[in-house]
Coordinates of C-alpha atoms in Angstrom, one line a residue:
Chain J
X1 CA 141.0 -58.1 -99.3
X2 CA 138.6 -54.9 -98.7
X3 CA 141.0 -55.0 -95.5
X4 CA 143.8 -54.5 -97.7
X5 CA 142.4 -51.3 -99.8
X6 CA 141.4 -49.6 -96.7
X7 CA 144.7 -49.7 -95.1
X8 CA 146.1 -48.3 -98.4
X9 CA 143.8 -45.9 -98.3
X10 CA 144.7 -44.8 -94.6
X11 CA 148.1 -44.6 -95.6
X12 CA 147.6 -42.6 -98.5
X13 CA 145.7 -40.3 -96.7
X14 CA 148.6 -39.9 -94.3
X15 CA 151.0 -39.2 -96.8
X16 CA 152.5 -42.8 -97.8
X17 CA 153.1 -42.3 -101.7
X18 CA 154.0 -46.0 -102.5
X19 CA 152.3 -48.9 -100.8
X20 CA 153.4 -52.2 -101.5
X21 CA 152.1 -55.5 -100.2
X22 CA 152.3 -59.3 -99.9
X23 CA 150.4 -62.1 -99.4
X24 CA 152.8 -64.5 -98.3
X25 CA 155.6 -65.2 -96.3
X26 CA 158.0 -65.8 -99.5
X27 CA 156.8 -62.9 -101.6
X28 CA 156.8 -60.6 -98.4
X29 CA 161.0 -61.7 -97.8
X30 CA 161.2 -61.5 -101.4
X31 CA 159.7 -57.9 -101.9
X32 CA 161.7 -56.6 -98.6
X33 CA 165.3 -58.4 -100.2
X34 CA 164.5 -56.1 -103.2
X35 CA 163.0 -53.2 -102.4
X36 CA 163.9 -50.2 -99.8
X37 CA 161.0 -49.7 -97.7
X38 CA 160.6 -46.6 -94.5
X39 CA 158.1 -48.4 -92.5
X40 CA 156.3 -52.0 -92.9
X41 CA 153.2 -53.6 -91.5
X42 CA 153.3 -57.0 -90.8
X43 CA 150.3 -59.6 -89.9
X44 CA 151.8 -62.1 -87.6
X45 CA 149.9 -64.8 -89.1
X46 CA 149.7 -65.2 -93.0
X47 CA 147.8 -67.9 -94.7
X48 CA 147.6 -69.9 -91.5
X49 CA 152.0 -69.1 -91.3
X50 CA 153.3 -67.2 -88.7
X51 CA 155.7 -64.5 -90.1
X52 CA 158.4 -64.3 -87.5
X53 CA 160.4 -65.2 -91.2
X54 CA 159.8 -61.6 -92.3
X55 CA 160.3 -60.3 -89.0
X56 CA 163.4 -61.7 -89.1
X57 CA 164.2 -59.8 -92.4
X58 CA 162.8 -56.7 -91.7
X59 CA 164.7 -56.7 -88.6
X60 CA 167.7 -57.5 -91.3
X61 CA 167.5 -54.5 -93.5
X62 CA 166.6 -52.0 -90.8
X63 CA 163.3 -52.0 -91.6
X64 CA 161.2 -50.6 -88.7
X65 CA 157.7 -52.2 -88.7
X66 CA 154.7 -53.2 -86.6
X67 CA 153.0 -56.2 -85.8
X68 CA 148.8 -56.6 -86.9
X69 CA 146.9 -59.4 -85.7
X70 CA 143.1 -60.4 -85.6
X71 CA 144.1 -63.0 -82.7
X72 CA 144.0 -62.2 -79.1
X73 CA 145.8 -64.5 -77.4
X74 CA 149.1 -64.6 -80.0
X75 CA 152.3 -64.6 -78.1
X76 CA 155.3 -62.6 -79.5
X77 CA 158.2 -64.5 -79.5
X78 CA 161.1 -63.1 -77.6
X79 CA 163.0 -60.5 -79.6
X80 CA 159.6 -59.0 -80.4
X81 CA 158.4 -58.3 -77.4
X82 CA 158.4 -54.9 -77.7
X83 CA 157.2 -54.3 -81.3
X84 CA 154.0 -52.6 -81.5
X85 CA 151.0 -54.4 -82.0
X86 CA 147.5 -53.2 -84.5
X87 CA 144.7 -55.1 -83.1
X88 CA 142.2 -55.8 -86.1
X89 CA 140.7 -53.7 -86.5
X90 CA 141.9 -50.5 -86.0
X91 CA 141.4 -46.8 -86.8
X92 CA 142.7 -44.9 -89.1
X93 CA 144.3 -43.1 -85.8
X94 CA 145.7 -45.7 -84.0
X95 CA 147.2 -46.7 -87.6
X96 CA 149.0 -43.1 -87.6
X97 CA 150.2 -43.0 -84.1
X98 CA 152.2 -46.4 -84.7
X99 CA 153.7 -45.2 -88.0
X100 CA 154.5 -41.9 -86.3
X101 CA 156.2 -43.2 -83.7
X102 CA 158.0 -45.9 -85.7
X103 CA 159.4 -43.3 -88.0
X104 CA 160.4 -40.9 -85.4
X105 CA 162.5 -43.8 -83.7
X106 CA 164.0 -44.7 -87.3
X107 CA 164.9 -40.7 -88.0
X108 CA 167.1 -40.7 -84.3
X109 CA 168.9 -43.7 -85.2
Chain K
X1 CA 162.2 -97.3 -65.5
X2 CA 162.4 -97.3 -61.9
X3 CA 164.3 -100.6 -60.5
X4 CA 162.8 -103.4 -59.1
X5 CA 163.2 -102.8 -55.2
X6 CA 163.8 -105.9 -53.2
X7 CA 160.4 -106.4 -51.1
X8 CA 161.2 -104.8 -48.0
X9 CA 159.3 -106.7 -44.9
X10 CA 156.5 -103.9 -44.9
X11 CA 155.6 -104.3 -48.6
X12 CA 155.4 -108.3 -47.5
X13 CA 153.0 -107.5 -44.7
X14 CA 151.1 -105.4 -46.6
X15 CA 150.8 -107.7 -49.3
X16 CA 149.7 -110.4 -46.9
X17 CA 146.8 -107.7 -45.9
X18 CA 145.8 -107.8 -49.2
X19 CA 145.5 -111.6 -49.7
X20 CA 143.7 -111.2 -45.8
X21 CA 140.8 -109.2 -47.8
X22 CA 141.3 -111.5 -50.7
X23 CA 139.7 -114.1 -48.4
X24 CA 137.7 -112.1 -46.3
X25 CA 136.3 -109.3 -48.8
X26 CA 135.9 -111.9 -52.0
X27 CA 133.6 -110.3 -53.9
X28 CA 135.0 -106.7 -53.7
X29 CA 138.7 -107.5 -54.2
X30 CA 137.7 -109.0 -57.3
X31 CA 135.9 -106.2 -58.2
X32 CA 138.9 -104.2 -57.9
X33 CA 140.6 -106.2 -59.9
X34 CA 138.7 -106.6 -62.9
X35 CA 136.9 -103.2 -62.9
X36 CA 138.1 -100.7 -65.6
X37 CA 138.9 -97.8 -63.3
X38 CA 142.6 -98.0 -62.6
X39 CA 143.3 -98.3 -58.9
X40 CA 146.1 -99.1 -56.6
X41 CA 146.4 -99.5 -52.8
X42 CA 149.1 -97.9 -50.9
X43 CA 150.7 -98.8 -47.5
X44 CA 149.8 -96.0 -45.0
X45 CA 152.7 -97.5 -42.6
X46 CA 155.4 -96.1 -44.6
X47 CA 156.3 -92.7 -45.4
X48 CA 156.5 -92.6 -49.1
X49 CA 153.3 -95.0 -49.7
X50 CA 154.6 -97.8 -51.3
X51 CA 152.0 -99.3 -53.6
X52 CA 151.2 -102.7 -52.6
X53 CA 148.1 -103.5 -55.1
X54 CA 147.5 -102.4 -58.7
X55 CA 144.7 -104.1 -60.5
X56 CA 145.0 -104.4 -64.3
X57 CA 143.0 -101.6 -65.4
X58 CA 146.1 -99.7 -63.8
X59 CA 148.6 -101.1 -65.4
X60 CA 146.7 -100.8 -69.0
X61 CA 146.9 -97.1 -68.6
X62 CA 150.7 -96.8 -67.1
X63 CA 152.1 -100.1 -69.3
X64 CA 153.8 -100.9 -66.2
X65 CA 154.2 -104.5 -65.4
X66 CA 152.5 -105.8 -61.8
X67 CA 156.3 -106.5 -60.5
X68 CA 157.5 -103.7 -61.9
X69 CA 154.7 -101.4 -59.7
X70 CA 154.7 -103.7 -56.8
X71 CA 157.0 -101.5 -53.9
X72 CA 157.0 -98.6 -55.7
X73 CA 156.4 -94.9 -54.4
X74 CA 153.3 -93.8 -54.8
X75 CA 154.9 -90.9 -56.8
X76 CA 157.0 -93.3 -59.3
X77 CA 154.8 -92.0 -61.4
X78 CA 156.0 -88.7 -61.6
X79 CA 159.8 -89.7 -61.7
X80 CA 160.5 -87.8 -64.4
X81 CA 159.1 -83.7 -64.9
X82 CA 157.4 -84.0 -61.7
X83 CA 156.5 -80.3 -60.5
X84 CA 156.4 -79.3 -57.0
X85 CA 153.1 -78.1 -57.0
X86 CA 152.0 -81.8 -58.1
X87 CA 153.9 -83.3 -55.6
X88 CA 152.1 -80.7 -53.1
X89 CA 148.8 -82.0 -54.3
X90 CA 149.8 -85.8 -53.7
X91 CA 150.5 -85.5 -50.1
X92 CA 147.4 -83.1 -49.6
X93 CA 144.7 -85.7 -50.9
X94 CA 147.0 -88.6 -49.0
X95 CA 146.7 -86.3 -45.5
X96 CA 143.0 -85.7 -46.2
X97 CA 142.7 -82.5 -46.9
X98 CA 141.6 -82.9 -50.8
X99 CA 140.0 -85.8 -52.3
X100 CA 142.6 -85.7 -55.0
X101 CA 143.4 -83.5 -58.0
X102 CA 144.5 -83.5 -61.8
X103 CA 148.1 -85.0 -62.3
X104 CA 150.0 -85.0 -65.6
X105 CA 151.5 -88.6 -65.1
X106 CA 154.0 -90.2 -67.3
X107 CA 153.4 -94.1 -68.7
X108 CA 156.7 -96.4 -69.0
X109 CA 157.1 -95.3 -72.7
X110 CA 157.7 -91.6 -71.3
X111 CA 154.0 -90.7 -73.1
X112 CA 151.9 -88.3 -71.0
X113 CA 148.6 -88.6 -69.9
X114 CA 146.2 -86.4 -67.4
X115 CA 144.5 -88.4 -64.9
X116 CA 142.2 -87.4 -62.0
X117 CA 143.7 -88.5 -59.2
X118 CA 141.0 -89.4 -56.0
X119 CA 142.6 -91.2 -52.6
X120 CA 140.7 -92.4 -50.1
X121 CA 142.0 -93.8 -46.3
X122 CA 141.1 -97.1 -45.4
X123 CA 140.9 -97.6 -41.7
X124 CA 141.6 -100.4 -39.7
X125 CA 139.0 -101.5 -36.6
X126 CA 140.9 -98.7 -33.8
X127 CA 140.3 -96.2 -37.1
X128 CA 143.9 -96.0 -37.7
X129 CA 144.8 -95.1 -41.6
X130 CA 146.6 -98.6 -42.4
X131 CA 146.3 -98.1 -46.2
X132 CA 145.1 -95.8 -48.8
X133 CA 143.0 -96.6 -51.9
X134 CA 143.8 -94.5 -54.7
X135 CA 142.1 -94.2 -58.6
X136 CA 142.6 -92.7 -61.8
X137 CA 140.4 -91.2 -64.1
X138 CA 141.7 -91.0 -67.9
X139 CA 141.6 -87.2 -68.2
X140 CA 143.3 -87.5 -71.5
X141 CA 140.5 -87.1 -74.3
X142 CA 139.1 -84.6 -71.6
X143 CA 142.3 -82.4 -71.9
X144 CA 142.2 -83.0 -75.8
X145 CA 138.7 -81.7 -76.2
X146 CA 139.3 -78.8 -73.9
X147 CA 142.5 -77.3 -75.9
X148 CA 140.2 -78.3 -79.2
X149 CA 137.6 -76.0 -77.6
X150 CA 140.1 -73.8 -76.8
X151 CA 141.6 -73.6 -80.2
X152 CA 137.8 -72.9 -81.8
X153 CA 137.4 -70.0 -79.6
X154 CA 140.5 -68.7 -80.9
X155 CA 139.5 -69.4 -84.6
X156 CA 135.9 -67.8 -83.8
X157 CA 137.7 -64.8 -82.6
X158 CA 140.3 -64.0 -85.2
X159 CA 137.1 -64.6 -87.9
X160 CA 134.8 -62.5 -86.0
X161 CA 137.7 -60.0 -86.3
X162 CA 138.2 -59.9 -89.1
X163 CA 134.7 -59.8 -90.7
X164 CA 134.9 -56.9 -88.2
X165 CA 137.7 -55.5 -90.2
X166 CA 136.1 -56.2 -93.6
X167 CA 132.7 -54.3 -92.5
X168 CA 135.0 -51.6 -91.2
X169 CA 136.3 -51.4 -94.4
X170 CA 132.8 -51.4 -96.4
X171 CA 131.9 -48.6 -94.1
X172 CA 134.9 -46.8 -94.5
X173 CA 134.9 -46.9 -98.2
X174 CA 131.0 -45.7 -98.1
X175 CA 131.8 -42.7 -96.3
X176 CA 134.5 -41.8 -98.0
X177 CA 132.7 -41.2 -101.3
X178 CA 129.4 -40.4 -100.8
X179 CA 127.7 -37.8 -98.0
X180 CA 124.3 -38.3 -99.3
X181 CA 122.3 -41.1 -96.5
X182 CA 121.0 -42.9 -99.4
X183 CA 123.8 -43.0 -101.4
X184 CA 125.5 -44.2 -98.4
X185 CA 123.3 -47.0 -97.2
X186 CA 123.4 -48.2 -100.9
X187 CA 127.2 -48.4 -100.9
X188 CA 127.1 -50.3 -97.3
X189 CA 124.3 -52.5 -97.1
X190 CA 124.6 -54.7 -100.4
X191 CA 128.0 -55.6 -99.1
X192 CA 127.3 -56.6 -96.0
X193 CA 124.7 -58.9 -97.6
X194 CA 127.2 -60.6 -100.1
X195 CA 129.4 -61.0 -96.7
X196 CA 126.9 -62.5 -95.1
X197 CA 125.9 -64.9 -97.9
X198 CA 129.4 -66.4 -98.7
X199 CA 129.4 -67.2 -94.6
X200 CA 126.0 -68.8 -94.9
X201 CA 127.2 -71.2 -97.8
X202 CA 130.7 -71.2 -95.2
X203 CA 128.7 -72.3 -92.7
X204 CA 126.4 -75.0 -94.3
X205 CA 129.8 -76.9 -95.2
X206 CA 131.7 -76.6 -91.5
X207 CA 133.8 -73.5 -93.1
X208 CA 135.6 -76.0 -94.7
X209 CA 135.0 -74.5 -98.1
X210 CA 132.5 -74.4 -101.2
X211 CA 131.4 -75.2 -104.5
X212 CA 132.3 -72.3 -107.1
X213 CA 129.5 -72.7 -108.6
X214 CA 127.4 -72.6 -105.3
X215 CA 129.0 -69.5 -104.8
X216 CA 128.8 -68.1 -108.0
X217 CA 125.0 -68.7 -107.8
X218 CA 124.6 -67.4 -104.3
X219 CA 126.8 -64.6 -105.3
X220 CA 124.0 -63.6 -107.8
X221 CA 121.4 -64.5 -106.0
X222 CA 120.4 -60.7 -105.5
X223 CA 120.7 -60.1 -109.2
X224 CA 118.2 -62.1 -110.5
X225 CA 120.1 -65.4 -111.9
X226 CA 117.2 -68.0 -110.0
X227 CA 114.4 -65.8 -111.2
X228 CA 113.7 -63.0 -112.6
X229 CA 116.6 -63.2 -115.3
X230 CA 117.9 -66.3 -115.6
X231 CA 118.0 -66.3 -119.3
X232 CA 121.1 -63.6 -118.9
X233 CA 123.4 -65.5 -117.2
X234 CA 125.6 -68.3 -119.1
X235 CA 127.4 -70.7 -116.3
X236 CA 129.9 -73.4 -117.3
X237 CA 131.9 -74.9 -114.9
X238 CA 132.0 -77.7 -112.5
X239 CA 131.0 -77.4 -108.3
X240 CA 135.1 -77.5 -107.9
X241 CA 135.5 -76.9 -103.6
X242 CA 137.0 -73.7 -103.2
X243 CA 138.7 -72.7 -99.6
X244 CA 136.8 -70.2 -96.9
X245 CA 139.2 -68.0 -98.0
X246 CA 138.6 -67.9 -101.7
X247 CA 135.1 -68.0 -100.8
X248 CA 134.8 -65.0 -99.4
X249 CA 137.1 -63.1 -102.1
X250 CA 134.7 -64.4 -104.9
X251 CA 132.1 -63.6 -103.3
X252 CA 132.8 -60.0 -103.0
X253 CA 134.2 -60.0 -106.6
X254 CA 131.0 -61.6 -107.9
X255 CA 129.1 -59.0 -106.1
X256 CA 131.3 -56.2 -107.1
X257 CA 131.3 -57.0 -110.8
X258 CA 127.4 -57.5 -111.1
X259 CA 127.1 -54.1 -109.2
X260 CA 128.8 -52.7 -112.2
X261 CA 126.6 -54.4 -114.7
X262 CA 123.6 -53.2 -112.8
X263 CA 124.8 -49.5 -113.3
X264 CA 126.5 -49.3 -116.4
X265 CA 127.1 -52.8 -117.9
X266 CA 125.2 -56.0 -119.1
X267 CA 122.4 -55.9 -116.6
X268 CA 121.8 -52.1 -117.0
X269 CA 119.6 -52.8 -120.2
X270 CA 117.1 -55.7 -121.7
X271 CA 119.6 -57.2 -123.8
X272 CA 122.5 -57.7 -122.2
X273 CA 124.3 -61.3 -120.5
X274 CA 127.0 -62.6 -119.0
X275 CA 129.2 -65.4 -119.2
X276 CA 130.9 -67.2 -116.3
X277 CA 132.7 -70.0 -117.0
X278 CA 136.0 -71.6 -115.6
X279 CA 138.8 -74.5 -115.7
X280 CA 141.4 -75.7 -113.8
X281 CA 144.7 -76.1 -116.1
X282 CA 147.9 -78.2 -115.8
X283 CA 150.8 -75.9 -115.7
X284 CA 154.5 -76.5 -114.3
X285 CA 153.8 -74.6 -110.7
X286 CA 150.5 -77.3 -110.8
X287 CA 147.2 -76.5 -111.2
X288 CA 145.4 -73.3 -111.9
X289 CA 142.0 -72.1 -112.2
X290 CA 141.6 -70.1 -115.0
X291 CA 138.0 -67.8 -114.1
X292 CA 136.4 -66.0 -116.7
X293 CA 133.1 -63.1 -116.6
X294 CA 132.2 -61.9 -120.0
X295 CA 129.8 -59.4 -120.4
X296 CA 127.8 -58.7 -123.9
X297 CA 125.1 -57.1 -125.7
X298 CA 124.9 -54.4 -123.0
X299 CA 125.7 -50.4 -123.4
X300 CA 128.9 -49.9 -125.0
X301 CA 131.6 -49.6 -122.6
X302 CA 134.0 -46.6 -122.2
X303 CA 137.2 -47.1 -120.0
X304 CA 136.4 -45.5 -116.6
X305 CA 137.2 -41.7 -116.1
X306 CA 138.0 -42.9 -112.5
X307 CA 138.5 -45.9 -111.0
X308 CA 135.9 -46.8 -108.4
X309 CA 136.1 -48.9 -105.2
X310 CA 134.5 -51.9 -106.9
X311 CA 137.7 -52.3 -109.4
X312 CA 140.2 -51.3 -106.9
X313 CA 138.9 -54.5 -105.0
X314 CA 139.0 -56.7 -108.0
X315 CA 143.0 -55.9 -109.6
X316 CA 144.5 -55.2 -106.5
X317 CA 142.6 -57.0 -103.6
X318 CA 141.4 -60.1 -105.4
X319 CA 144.7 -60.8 -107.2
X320 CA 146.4 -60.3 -103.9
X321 CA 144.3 -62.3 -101.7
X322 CA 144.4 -65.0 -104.5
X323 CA 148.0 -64.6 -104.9
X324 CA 147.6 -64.9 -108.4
X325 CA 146.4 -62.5 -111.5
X326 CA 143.6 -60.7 -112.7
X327 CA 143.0 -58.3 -115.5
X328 CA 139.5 -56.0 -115.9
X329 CA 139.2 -55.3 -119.4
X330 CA 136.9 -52.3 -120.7
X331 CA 136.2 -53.7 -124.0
X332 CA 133.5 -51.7 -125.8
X333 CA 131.4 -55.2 -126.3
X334 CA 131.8 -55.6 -122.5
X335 CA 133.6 -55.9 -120.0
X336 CA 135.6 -58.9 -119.6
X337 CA 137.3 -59.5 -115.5
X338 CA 139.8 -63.0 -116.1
X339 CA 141.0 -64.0 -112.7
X340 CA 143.7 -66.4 -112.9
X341 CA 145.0 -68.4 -109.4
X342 CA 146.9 -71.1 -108.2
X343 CA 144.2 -74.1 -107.6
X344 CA 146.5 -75.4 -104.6
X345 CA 145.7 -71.9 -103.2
X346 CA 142.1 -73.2 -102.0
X347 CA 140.4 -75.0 -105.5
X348 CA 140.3 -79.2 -105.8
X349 CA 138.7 -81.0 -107.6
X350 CA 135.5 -82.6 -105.9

């Protein structure tokens, strides 16, 4: 959880002025079938659960997103192949260069 | 299930060997037969090495019957999913060049087991390879340990990782508010012990969870509650078994909320307690553990000008990582932190 305020606080210092999150696969579908978000972050494995669920709905609703995961040896399923990937943990930078390039990619489209 | 193959006039030959060092080779034969290694012989005169023995032990470990073995490729085994690379193994260890290797076999119920797989020539008096004697080591519980090892290496490295993260965090969060050293090292080094005690009391129970009120206790630990100032803490509630997971949370929100107290709240002056008390409740999504820290008889409290790292962690990052809700409330008397959380989410009773 001191993960969690960190991260918000790397995104607000990079300009993100509302940061939402979830802890589970249900309230994370939930959140993204009511809300419009610009970017998501999305731990592969939640509670044990892996997320490809939300994946799946992000990929929906045109969400772009990257993957985080504190395992080394997770296997993206196909489709997802070529999502990035946050190894835990991170820096601040490597946190920027993903969103950069993920909102770049959803600005061309 | 592979047909029964009429006994071609090799398998009877070979079969007639076999009752030849029944008579001659007594004591071994039986040996063979009894012994709980599964073996087989195989007749070396014909291409495919048709088994022409199998002593009981093998057919425990295949659920084969004798006739149903009898006459059979030496590969029947493998019917079914057999890989080439398998099949190139066979036939090196049967032309001498390996003593055998690891084979994935199937038994007649189409279960899978991993068996060592070591063939040996038998030689007749002019030293020509009549038959070959084969055995099989149950690899099975081998193979099971080995992914279970696997699998804790795994677990060890996404927690490792994430304590990584967390301390990341702790020293993120100390530099981000303070450039004074001392100030700094305060900020880091009290957290990292409060880490480090929730894994301890982790660790004594396998990580598969604690008592809350172990936790609560070790939580406090550093502020005095087994010496020193016992008489200021109030504790009711039962050892309910938390999860790792809520472990760690509370133990951070322990630590954070008797930081506060040490600075401006009930443990900042002579007078002051707190109260910790919990209960799990019925409610129609099931159980819930209703936690509760009172403070009183400390300073009087004034709401925050700004909001500090310490309550950031406790209304957002608590109620999120407990998925449920929690509510810091300045009240003048004290402050009073409810955290409310589905028990399913890591609390039974026990």
């Amino acid at each position: 959880m001191l993960i969690l305020i960190m991260i918000e606080d790397m995104l607000a210092d990079l300009g993100c002025a509302a940061v939402t999150s979830a802890a589970t696969v249900n309230q994370a579908i939930a959140l993204i079938e009511s809300q419009n978000f610009d970017v998501a972050m999305l731990d592969m494995n939640l509670n044990g659960e892996m997320t490809y669920l939300v994946a799946d709905a992000l990929a929906t609703h045109g969400v772009p997103f990257a993957f985080s995961t504190g395992y080394s040896s997770d296997d993206i399923r196909d489709g997802y192949r070529d999502r990035p990937v946050l190894k835990k943990p991170f820096m601040d930078k490597e946190l920027a260069e993903v969103f950069t390039h993920l909102l770049r990619r959803a600005a061309l489209l | 299930m592979p047909d029964i193959i009429a006994k071609s006039d090799g398998q009877k030959i070979a079969e007639a060997e076999v009752d030849d060092f029944r008579r001659e080779l007594g004591p071994f034969v039986v040996a063979a037969e009894t012994t709980r290694m599964a073996m087989v012989f195989t007749d070396a005169k014909e291409s495919d090495n048709p088994i022409i023995f199998a002593n009981n032990a093998f057919l425990d470990l295949t659920g084969y019957t004798r006739e149903e073995v009898l006459g059979q490729s030496f590969n029947f085994l493998m019917a079914r999913g057999t890989d080439p690379d398998s099949l190139a193994r066979i036939d090196a260890a049967f032309a001498g060049t390996t003593g055998g290797s690891e084979i994935s076999y199937r038994r007649k119920d189409g279960s899978v087991f991993w068996s060592a797989v070591l063939i040996s020539p038998v030689r007749d008096e002019s030293g020509v390879i009549v038959q070959h004697f084969a055995s099989f080591v149950d690899l099975t519980d081998h193979k099971r340990e080995q992914a279970q090892s696997r699998m804790l290496i795994d677990e060890l490295n996404h927690r490792v990782k994430n304590t990584l993260a967390t301390v990341q965090s702790i020293v993120w969060q100390a530099l981000r508010n303070a450039s004074d050293v001392n100030v700094i090292r305060d900020s880091i080094e009290p957290r990292l012990f409060a880490l480090s005690r929730s894994h301890d009391l982790l660790t004594r129970e396998s990580w598969e969870g604690a008592g809350l009120l172990d936790l609560v206790n070790a939580a406090l630990e550093p502020f005095g509650i087994g010496n020193g100032r016992s008489e200021h803490f109030v504790i009711t509630g039962r050892n309910i078994r938390v999860s790792p997971k809520v472990t760690l949370a509370l133990g951070i929100a322990f630590h954070e909320l008797a930081t506060n107290a040490v600075k401006y709240g009930a443990f900042s002056n002579k007078t002051g307690s707190v109260l910790i008390s919990w209960t799990i409740e019925p409610s129609p999504e099931g159980d819930w553990l209703h936690l509760r820290w009172q403070e009183k008889d400390g300073p009087s409290v004034t709401y925050p000008s700004r909001k500090g790292f310490g309550s950031r962690v406790i209304e957002r990052g608590l109620a999120h990582e407990l998925e449920g809700t929690v509510d810091l409330d300045y009240r003048s008397e004290g402050i009073v932190c409810t955290i409310n959380f589905p028990a399913s989410n890591g609390a039974r009773d026990g």
